[in-house]
Amino acid sequence: MRSPAALWARTLEHQEHRDARAPGRTWDLRLVPAAVSAWLTGLLGTHLTPAGTAAAAAGYLVTLVLAAVLLRAGPVRSGLLRVRPLRVRLLRSGARAPTAARPDRAPHGPPWSSIALSALAMAAVLLSAAADRQNSTHGALGEALDGGGTLVVTAHVVEGPRPWTAPAAGPAGEDRTGVALELALHELTHRGRTVPAGATVTVFADGPAWSALSPGRRITAVLVADGEPAPGPVTLRAAAPPTVLPAAPPTARDRVRERFVRSTAGLGPDAAGLLPGMTFGERSALGEELEQAMRDTGLTHLTAVSGANCALVTALAGHAALALGARRRTCLLTGLGALGAFVLLVGPDPSVLRAATMGGLAALGLLTGRTSVSLATLSGAVLVLVVLHPALAAEYGFVLSVLATAGIVVTTRPLTRWLGRWMPDALALTVAVPATAQLWCAPVLVLLQPAVPVYALAANVLAAPVVPAVTVCGLAGLLVLHLPAGDTVALLPLTVGGWGTQLIAGTARTLAAAPGALAPWPAGIPGAVLMAAVSAAAVGAVHLLDVRRRRPRPVAGALRGGSAPPALPEQHWRDRDRRRRRRRAAAAALLLLLLAGLALRAVTEARRPAPPWEAVLCDVGQGDAVLLRTAPGRAVLVDTGPDPRALQRCLEDSGVEHLDLLVLTHAHADHTGGLAAVARLGGAGELWYATADPGPPPELAEDLPGAEAHRPPPGQTRTVGGLRLTVLAPAPATPRRWGAASSAEENNASLVLRAELTGADGSTTSWLLAGDLEEEGARALLRSAGAQLDVDVLKVSHHGARNGGTAIIDAATPALAVVSVGRDNDYGHPHPQILGHLRDAGVPLVRTDEHGSVRLLREGARLRALPVDG
């Protein structure tokens, strides 16, 4: 009897020969138990203590050993259970069938090598997790986590804010909501001691200042440790809004990315939002409306760096070297070098490293003569990544990537063969790849969004022919941008890629607007379990159908006498082939017609002129942004809101190409956070600001470096086209003796404007824009402004908060009130007291949380408020 080590060596030596002899595709399961063990250990480590994780891993290992013994050690009998090892021997044509089992051959024992490798994998993950925990919690951070307390940290944002919800403490309470984001700590101060820090922590926070942070921002913040160390990543709570620090000088990577983004800005909003994302994962210019449409149609993965992007970069570089006459080793090194440069461009965060590992392995398989990634390759990648970074096991992106790749490896071929009976092989493969990925990932996707995108398969099938072309065009443009006259040369591939993004955007919008685009599904664990059962049944049905189709037909049967039936004429077979070709051609023509229709719609929407308006109340979430028209394609912007993407979408939908004046009423993030969209538009001709602090908002130096800003005094006027602006408040700020301004002081320092818009017919509409003025500032304004407060349209101060008071409403006597506020915000804006006062005064109200972005215009003696997309 051979030893387990000898059996393992023999298995490795002859695996390829067994694959070659087996009919169809075989699955290499040797590394799967170790990969699953490593992943399970890393996942448990995020929910249990180190001791609990070790105990659970030991229990899993014992279960694995018992299962192996039961299934592989020979006959097992106990009452109702009788298990024998299953052996199937495939006979070649002419081979002699065995008549009896060979008595001199002992049954195989349990797969001790796989079990030993699983144990080693779990031990490695436990040690790696312990080392990460030790590195994260030593020194001042460890003291804070053990004893609780407050920390002042300097950090940069690694991953942007993600929404979270915590259930209410009691049955009558409301659920708590906020955002969670990853911070890389550079320095921290605890109990009067300031030390450098190199840890990454998860911060739970609420408020618009935290929601407006984007990856890469440098901040200082006050964080709180509960003093109860929890398993998994280090978590802290925010005790106050963050302070955004000036950006560090741009690196070479930042300059490359920024140059590409600028080059795509003139290709239309769809190209500006999708082309950088499909090339290297940059989604800052992606509009919220298009992002939601892609989420509802299962196309969000196109704007994230995936294994497909990394495989494409590696394979293209390797084949380019091959075309130049390089040998295989040089081609491999060239491909790996290109992949490394691509990872540096995108950013070496864990999700990108995961995609690069899997995509690189796929591309290396192609360059070395293998046709696809095997389960062994995938399992090896999972094993290495989880051992090096155990926290990956709990990341949704990692799990979805592994499941999608496993589904493509295991289920795509059977589904392609089955679909090939009714459609061309290329179309069958195009349908099978997204279908299998969707089936395998569905249980995890319903945890993220308790709904099923009904048209996800159709959207992915329609986008599949375009995606590689867009990615290749984006990569080509990225390369040639840095050559002499690169801006001109890159215009061709970027324009072609932009056409492709219009097709994808049109597909997403059309299918997202179709009836029943999202089917509701139970939320939480029950919904995931139900979806797992449905997906498993569907995958099992696919494999069962494939097995039945490939099963040889029986050759035994009863002989019937008489003459054989006459042979069918050759024309019969020709007609059958002709009908089959016609059906396939009709399917391809239908697909092309659908793509052409989507392209026509996308081009039509891109060239559709903006509707008429005099002012636009932009829906930017929990923040303010108001456009006042000065001329066709030109406007004055009052505040930017917290989200650059939302502001950019409003500017595009309104047809604004230039800002004559930008006004920042005060230095809060929900009024200044969208400055990046203004920078992408080319800045503004003039800039006004107000703040309780002596200097301008720090976001100006970061997003609009070199811009000259002016703090206008009360009484200053500015006339631009048909718009006249008058500054009503605040009075010049007195120098502060100590400390930064409080939130209330900053709100009461808001720049208050009276705007008068004169239409083409000579009629004038007056506006009052009071920023976030609270009652104390409102009383001062009432004393100084007097009759100038009487207007047609009032932008209710402070998003309708109760502390804004009702005195301004009574003094303005408006014909219409508008409130810029975010849906389901944590502040309860607008307050019922303000709403009741407006209702009692008979003033109609427009709200962005209910109506979205709204365009306002005067038609004779009547004011009209219409949705921007209506």
mmCIF file of N, CA and C in Angstrom, residues 374-466:
data_model
loop_
_atom_site.group_PDB
_atom_site.id
_atom_site.type_symbol
_atom_site.label_atom_id
_atom_site.label_comp_id
_atom_site.label_asym_id
_atom_site.label_seq_id
_atom_site.Cartn_x
_atom_site.Cartn_y
_atom_site.Cartn_z
ATOM 1 N N SER A 374 -8.627 27.109 -14.236
ATOM 2 C CA SER A 374 -9.176 25.901 -13.640
ATOM 3 C C SER A 374 -9.550 26.183 -12.196
ATOM 4 N N LEU A 375 -10.279 25.233 -11.601
ATOM 5 C CA LEU A 375 -10.607 25.371 -10.192
ATOM 6 C C LEU A 375 -9.355 25.349 -9.322
ATOM 7 N N ALA A 376 -8.340 24.614 -9.743
ATOM 8 C CA ALA A 376 -7.093 24.591 -8.970
ATOM 9 C C ALA A 376 -6.442 25.973 -8.975
ATOM 10 N N THR A 377 -6.425 26.626 -10.127
ATOM 11 C CA THR A 377 -5.847 27.972 -10.205
ATOM 12 C C THR A 377 -6.625 28.948 -9.349
ATOM 13 N N LEU A 378 -7.956 28.898 -9.453
ATOM 14 C CA LEU A 378 -8.794 29.780 -8.644
ATOM 15 C C LEU A 378 -8.596 29.507 -7.162
ATOM 16 N N SER A 379 -8.572 28.248 -6.777
ATOM 17 C CA SER A 379 -8.386 27.907 -5.371
ATOM 18 C C SER A 379 -7.023 28.367 -4.865
ATOM 19 N N GLY A 380 -5.991 28.234 -5.703
ATOM 20 C CA GLY A 380 -4.676 28.713 -5.296
ATOM 21 C C GLY A 380 -4.659 30.215 -5.078
ATOM 22 N N ALA A 381 -5.352 30.960 -5.964
ATOM 23 C CA ALA A 381 -5.414 32.409 -5.792
ATOM 24 C C ALA A 381 -6.141 32.781 -4.506
ATOM 25 N N VAL A 382 -7.259 32.121 -4.233
ATOM 26 C CA VAL A 382 -7.994 32.387 -2.996
ATOM 27 C C VAL A 382 -7.142 32.071 -1.783
ATOM 28 N N LEU A 383 -6.455 30.955 -1.836
ATOM 29 C CA LEU A 383 -5.625 30.533 -0.709
ATOM 30 C C LEU A 383 -4.543 31.569 -0.409
ATOM 31 N N VAL A 384 -3.846 32.016 -1.444
ATOM 32 C CA VAL A 384 -2.760 32.975 -1.246
ATOM 33 C C VAL A 384 -3.297 34.309 -0.722
ATOM 34 N N LEU A 385 -4.387 34.796 -1.321
ATOM 35 C CA LEU A 385 -4.911 36.104 -0.941
ATOM 36 C C LEU A 385 -5.454 36.111 0.483
ATOM 37 N N VAL A 386 -6.171 35.069 0.871
ATOM 38 C CA VAL A 386 -6.741 35.045 2.211
ATOM 39 C C VAL A 386 -5.648 34.874 3.268
ATOM 40 N N VAL A 387 -4.615 34.106 2.974
ATOM 41 C CA VAL A 387 -3.522 33.972 3.933
ATOM 42 C C VAL A 387 -2.797 35.304 4.098
ATOM 43 N N LEU A 388 -2.569 36.013 3.014
ATOM 44 C CA LEU A 388 -1.863 37.294 3.104
ATOM 45 C C LEU A 388 -2.727 38.389 3.703
ATOM 46 N N HIS A 389 -4.050 38.333 3.455
ATOM 47 C CA HIS A 389 -4.941 39.398 3.934
ATOM 48 C C HIS A 389 -6.247 38.753 4.390
ATOM 49 N N PRO A 390 -6.329 38.248 5.620
ATOM 50 C CA PRO A 390 -7.521 37.513 6.066
ATOM 51 C C PRO A 390 -8.805 38.324 6.009
ATOM 52 N N ALA A 391 -8.729 39.659 6.132
ATOM 53 C CA ALA A 391 -9.954 40.463 6.104
ATOM 54 C C ALA A 391 -10.664 40.399 4.764
ATOM 55 N N LEU A 392 -9.962 39.957 3.706
ATOM 56 C CA LEU A 392 -10.614 39.825 2.402
ATOM 57 C C LEU A 392 -11.782 38.843 2.443
ATOM 58 N N ALA A 393 -11.708 37.856 3.329
ATOM 59 C CA ALA A 393 -12.742 36.821 3.363
ATOM 60 C C ALA A 393 -14.117 37.406 3.644
ATOM 61 N N ALA A 394 -14.190 38.558 4.313
ATOM 62 C CA ALA A 394 -15.474 39.157 4.662
ATOM 63 C C ALA A 394 -15.879 40.261 3.706
ATOM 64 N N GLU A 395 -15.093 40.535 2.660
ATOM 65 C CA GLU A 395 -15.423 41.600 1.719
ATOM 66 C C GLU A 395 -16.343 41.062 0.633
ATOM 67 N N TYR A 396 -17.430 41.799 0.393
ATOM 68 C CA TYR A 396 -18.395 41.365 -0.612
ATOM 69 C C TYR A 396 -17.755 41.280 -2.000
ATOM 70 N N GLY A 397 -16.886 42.231 -2.315
ATOM 71 C CA GLY A 397 -16.267 42.213 -3.630
ATOM 72 C C GLY A 397 -15.439 40.963 -3.858
ATOM 73 N N PHE A 398 -14.707 40.544 -2.829
ATOM 74 C CA PHE A 398 -13.899 39.331 -2.939
ATOM 75 C C PHE A 398 -14.782 38.103 -3.124
ATOM 76 N N VAL A 399 -15.817 37.985 -2.304
ATOM 77 C CA VAL A 399 -16.708 36.818 -2.388
ATOM 78 C C VAL A 399 -17.404 36.772 -3.745
ATOM 79 N N LEU A 400 -17.885 37.909 -4.217
ATOM 80 C CA LEU A 400 -18.568 37.929 -5.509
ATOM 81 C C LEU A 400 -17.618 37.559 -6.644
ATOM 82 N N SER A 401 -16.379 38.039 -6.568
ATOM 83 C CA SER A 401 -15.414 37.714 -7.613
ATOM 84 C C SER A 401 -15.117 36.221 -7.644
ATOM 85 N N VAL A 402 -14.932 35.626 -6.457
ATOM 86 C CA VAL A 402 -14.646 34.191 -6.400
ATOM 87 C C VAL A 402 -15.830 33.382 -6.900
ATOM 88 N N LEU A 403 -17.033 33.734 -6.475
ATOM 89 C CA LEU A 403 -18.215 32.983 -6.904
ATOM 90 C C LEU A 403 -18.429 33.109 -8.404
ATOM 91 N N ALA A 404 -18.257 34.321 -8.935
ATOM 92 C CA ALA A 404 -18.455 34.497 -10.379
ATOM 93 C C ALA A 404 -17.442 33.685 -11.175
ATOM 94 N N THR A 405 -16.191 33.711 -10.741
ATOM 95 C CA THR A 405 -15.172 32.937 -11.453
ATOM 96 C C THR A 405 -15.426 31.444 -11.341
ATOM 97 N N ALA A 406 -15.800 30.988 -10.155
ATOM 98 C CA ALA A 406 -16.109 29.566 -9.990
ATOM 99 C C ALA A 406 -17.297 29.155 -10.852
ATOM 100 N N GLY A 407 -18.308 30.004 -10.921
ATOM 101 C CA GLY A 407 -19.450 29.686 -11.765
ATOM 102 C C GLY A 407 -19.088 29.594 -13.231
ATOM 103 N N ILE A 408 -18.211 30.507 -13.684
ATOM 104 C CA ILE A 408 -17.786 30.464 -15.083
ATOM 105 C C ILE A 408 -16.979 29.207 -15.367
ATOM 106 N N VAL A 409 -16.117 28.814 -14.404
ATOM 107 C CA VAL A 409 -15.302 27.610 -14.600
ATOM 108 C C VAL A 409 -16.165 26.353 -14.623
ATOM 109 N N VAL A 410 -17.131 26.264 -13.717
ATOM 110 C CA VAL A 410 -17.872 25.017 -13.533
ATOM 111 C C VAL A 410 -19.086 24.910 -14.453
ATOM 112 N N THR A 411 -19.848 25.981 -14.609
ATOM 113 C CA THR A 411 -21.177 25.878 -15.212
ATOM 114 C C THR A 411 -21.261 26.460 -16.610
ATOM 115 N N THR A 412 -20.312 27.284 -17.024
ATOM 116 C CA THR A 412 -20.457 27.938 -18.325
ATOM 117 C C THR A 412 -20.437 26.940 -19.479
ATOM 118 N N ARG A 413 -19.530 25.989 -19.456
ATOM 119 C CA ARG A 413 -19.450 25.032 -20.559
ATOM 120 C C ARG A 413 -20.723 24.195 -20.708
ATOM 121 N N PRO A 414 -21.242 23.596 -19.624
ATOM 122 C CA PRO A 414 -22.500 22.868 -19.789
ATOM 123 C C PRO A 414 -23.641 23.724 -20.328
ATOM 124 N N LEU A 415 -23.766 24.950 -19.815
ATOM 125 C CA LEU A 415 -24.843 25.814 -20.293
ATOM 126 C C LEU A 415 -24.622 26.211 -21.747
ATOM 127 N N THR A 416 -23.357 26.455 -22.125
ATOM 128 C CA THR A 416 -23.067 26.807 -23.518
ATOM 129 C C THR A 416 -23.421 25.653 -24.454
ATOM 130 N N ARG A 417 -23.073 24.433 -24.056
ATOM 131 C CA ARG A 417 -23.402 23.283 -24.902
ATOM 132 C C ARG A 417 -24.907 23.108 -25.043
ATOM 133 N N TRP A 418 -25.632 23.331 -23.951
ATOM 134 C CA TRP A 418 -27.084 23.154 -23.999
ATOM 135 C C TRP A 418 -27.740 24.250 -24.836
ATOM 136 N N LEU A 419 -27.286 25.508 -24.666
ATOM 137 C CA LEU A 419 -27.847 26.603 -25.457
ATOM 138 C C LEU A 419 -27.449 26.506 -26.921
ATOM 139 N N GLY A 420 -26.305 25.855 -27.205
ATOM 140 C CA GLY A 420 -25.845 25.746 -28.592
ATOM 141 C C GLY A 420 -26.764 24.950 -29.488
ATOM 142 N N ARG A 421 -27.745 24.272 -28.910
ATOM 143 C CA ARG A 421 -28.694 23.538 -29.740
ATOM 144 C C ARG A 421 -29.669 24.474 -30.436
ATOM 145 N N TRP A 422 -29.825 25.710 -29.915
ATOM 146 C CA TRP A 422 -30.813 26.635 -30.481
ATOM 147 C C TRP A 422 -30.207 27.927 -31.002
ATOM 148 N N MET A 423 -28.929 28.187 -30.773
ATOM 149 C CA MET A 423 -28.336 29.456 -31.198
ATOM 150 C C MET A 423 -26.876 29.224 -31.549
ATOM 151 N N PRO A 424 -26.260 30.175 -32.269
ATOM 152 C CA PRO A 424 -24.833 30.025 -32.598
ATOM 153 C C PRO A 424 -23.977 29.908 -31.337
ATOM 154 N N ASP A 425 -22.848 29.247 -31.497
ATOM 155 C CA ASP A 425 -21.983 29.012 -30.333
ATOM 156 C C ASP A 425 -21.517 30.314 -29.692
ATOM 157 N N ALA A 426 -21.189 31.317 -30.532
ATOM 158 C CA ALA A 426 -20.722 32.593 -29.975
ATOM 159 C C ALA A 426 -21.814 33.249 -29.135
ATOM 160 N N LEU A 427 -23.054 33.227 -29.638
ATOM 161 C CA LEU A 427 -24.157 33.813 -28.874
ATOM 162 C C LEU A 427 -24.449 32.990 -27.626
ATOM 163 N N ALA A 428 -24.341 31.660 -27.736
ATOM 164 C CA ALA A 428 -24.562 30.811 -26.567
ATOM 165 C C ALA A 428 -23.548 31.114 -25.474
ATOM 166 N N LEU A 429 -22.291 31.309 -25.848
ATOM 167 C CA LEU A 429 -21.270 31.650 -24.850
ATOM 168 C C LEU A 429 -21.529 33.028 -24.256
ATOM 169 N N THR A 430 -21.975 33.987 -25.091
ATOM 170 C CA THR A 430 -22.278 35.334 -24.604
ATOM 171 C C THR A 430 -23.399 35.315 -23.574
ATOM 172 N N VAL A 431 -24.373 34.430 -23.761
ATOM 173 C CA VAL A 431 -25.470 34.319 -22.801
ATOM 174 C C VAL A 431 -25.043 33.533 -21.571
ATOM 175 N N ALA A 432 -24.244 32.482 -21.773
ATOM 176 C CA ALA A 432 -23.917 31.580 -20.667
ATOM 177 C C ALA A 432 -23.038 32.247 -19.614
ATOM 178 N N VAL A 433 -22.084 33.070 -20.027
ATOM 179 C CA VAL A 433 -21.147 33.657 -19.059
ATOM 180 C C VAL A 433 -21.874 34.537 -18.041
ATOM 181 N N PRO A 434 -22.665 35.550 -18.453
ATOM 182 C CA PRO A 434 -23.355 36.340 -17.421
ATOM 183 C C PRO A 434 -24.422 35.555 -16.675
ATOM 184 N N ALA A 435 -25.043 34.567 -17.348
ATOM 185 C CA ALA A 435 -26.074 33.792 -16.663
ATOM 186 C C ALA A 435 -25.487 32.987 -15.520
ATOM 187 N N THR A 436 -24.371 32.307 -15.759
ATOM 188 C CA THR A 436 -23.759 31.515 -14.686
ATOM 189 C C THR A 436 -23.204 32.406 -13.576
ATOM 190 N N ALA A 437 -22.603 33.513 -13.947
ATOM 191 C CA ALA A 437 -22.107 34.429 -12.912
ATOM 192 C C ALA A 437 -23.259 34.957 -12.054
ATOM 193 N N GLN A 438 -24.379 35.273 -12.694
ATOM 194 C CA GLN A 438 -25.535 35.760 -11.948
ATOM 195 C C GLN A 438 -26.088 34.680 -11.016
ATOM 196 N N LEU A 439 -26.166 33.448 -11.490
ATOM 197 C CA LEU A 439 -26.695 32.362 -10.659
ATOM 198 C C LEU A 439 -25.821 32.119 -9.431
ATOM 199 N N TRP A 440 -24.511 32.077 -9.632
ATOM 200 C CA TRP A 440 -23.617 31.790 -8.515
ATOM 201 C C TRP A 440 -23.531 32.955 -7.533
ATOM 202 N N CYS A 441 -23.680 34.188 -8.010
ATOM 203 C CA CYS A 441 -23.541 35.360 -7.132
ATOM 204 C C CYS A 441 -24.851 35.811 -6.511
ATOM 205 N N ALA A 442 -25.985 35.308 -6.999
ATOM 206 C CA ALA A 442 -27.290 35.811 -6.558
ATOM 207 C C ALA A 442 -27.493 35.757 -5.045
ATOM 208 N N PRO A 443 -27.110 34.669 -4.331
ATOM 209 C CA PRO A 443 -27.334 34.672 -2.874
ATOM 210 C C PRO A 443 -26.623 35.802 -2.147
ATOM 211 N N VAL A 444 -25.465 36.212 -2.625
ATOM 212 C CA VAL A 444 -24.747 37.316 -1.975
ATOM 213 C C VAL A 444 -25.320 38.655 -2.421
ATOM 214 N N LEU A 445 -25.735 38.760 -3.676
ATOM 215 C CA LEU A 445 -26.275 40.026 -4.178
ATOM 216 C C LEU A 445 -27.548 40.435 -3.451
ATOM 217 N N VAL A 446 -28.397 39.467 -3.092
ATOM 218 C CA VAL A 446 -29.638 39.839 -2.401
ATOM 219 C C VAL A 446 -29.365 40.320 -0.977
ATOM 220 N N LEU A 447 -28.183 40.005 -0.428
ATOM 221 C CA LEU A 447 -27.812 40.596 0.854
ATOM 222 C C LEU A 447 -27.506 42.080 0.707
ATOM 223 N N LEU A 448 -26.939 42.463 -0.425
ATOM 224 C CA LEU A 448 -26.618 43.868 -0.661
ATOM 225 C C LEU A 448 -27.848 44.663 -1.075
ATOM 226 N N GLN A 449 -28.720 44.074 -1.850
ATOM 227 C CA GLN A 449 -29.925 44.745 -2.328
ATOM 228 C C GLN A 449 -31.038 43.704 -2.403
ATOM 229 N N PRO A 450 -32.013 43.789 -1.500
ATOM 230 C CA PRO A 450 -33.055 42.754 -1.473
ATOM 231 C C PRO A 450 -34.028 42.879 -2.650
ATOM 232 N N ALA A 451 -33.512 42.724 -3.820
ATOM 233 C CA ALA A 451 -34.318 42.776 -5.042
ATOM 234 C C ALA A 451 -33.553 42.037 -6.127
ATOM 235 N N VAL A 452 -34.284 41.551 -7.107
ATOM 236 C CA VAL A 452 -33.690 40.801 -8.207
ATOM 237 C C VAL A 452 -33.785 41.636 -9.472
ATOM 238 N N PRO A 453 -32.648 42.015 -10.089
ATOM 239 C CA PRO A 453 -32.706 42.750 -11.375
ATOM 240 C C PRO A 453 -33.174 41.814 -12.484
ATOM 241 N N VAL A 454 -34.396 41.982 -12.898
ATOM 242 C CA VAL A 454 -35.025 41.041 -13.831
ATOM 243 C C VAL A 454 -34.309 41.040 -15.176
ATOM 244 N N TYR A 455 -33.853 42.194 -15.610
ATOM 245 C CA TYR A 455 -33.265 42.297 -16.939
ATOM 246 C C TYR A 455 -31.741 42.281 -16.912
ATOM 247 N N ALA A 456 -31.158 41.787 -15.815
ATOM 248 C CA ALA A 456 -29.689 41.785 -15.709
ATOM 249 C C ALA A 456 -29.060 40.926 -16.798
ATOM 250 N N LEU A 457 -29.633 39.770 -17.077
ATOM 251 C CA LEU A 457 -29.067 38.892 -18.102
ATOM 252 C C LEU A 457 -29.143 39.559 -19.468
ATOM 253 N N ALA A 458 -30.301 40.141 -19.787
ATOM 254 C CA ALA A 458 -30.437 40.812 -21.081
ATOM 255 C C ALA A 458 -29.473 41.982 -21.198
ATOM 256 N N ALA A 459 -29.317 42.753 -20.119
ATOM 257 C CA ALA A 459 -28.415 43.906 -20.160
ATOM 258 C C ALA A 459 -26.974 43.461 -20.369
ATOM 259 N N ASN A 460 -26.553 42.421 -19.679
ATOM 260 C CA ASN A 460 -25.174 41.947 -19.831
ATOM 261 C C ASN A 460 -24.930 41.343 -21.203
ATOM 262 N N VAL A 461 -25.925 40.647 -21.744
ATOM 263 C CA VAL A 461 -25.770 40.088 -23.089
ATOM 264 C C VAL A 461 -25.641 41.195 -24.121
ATOM 265 N N LEU A 462 -26.463 42.243 -23.989
ATOM 266 C CA LEU A 462 -26.401 43.342 -24.943
ATOM 267 C C LEU A 462 -25.103 44.139 -24.806
ATOM 268 N N ALA A 463 -24.596 44.256 -23.574
ATOM 269 C CA ALA A 463 -23.366 45.034 -23.369
ATOM 270 C C ALA A 463 -22.110 44.238 -23.663
ATOM 271 N N ALA A 464 -22.207 42.903 -23.648
ATOM 272 C CA ALA A 464 -21.006 42.066 -23.769
ATOM 273 C C ALA A 464 -20.183 42.348 -25.021
ATOM 274 N N PRO A 465 -20.792 42.512 -26.229
ATOM 275 C CA PRO A 465 -19.943 42.767 -27.398
ATOM 276 C C PRO A 465 -19.229 44.110 -27.362
ATOM 277 N N VAL A 466 -19.747 45.049 -26.561
ATOM 278 C CA VAL A 466 -19.202 46.407 -26.563
ATOM 279 C C VAL A 466 -18.114 46.578 -25.514
#
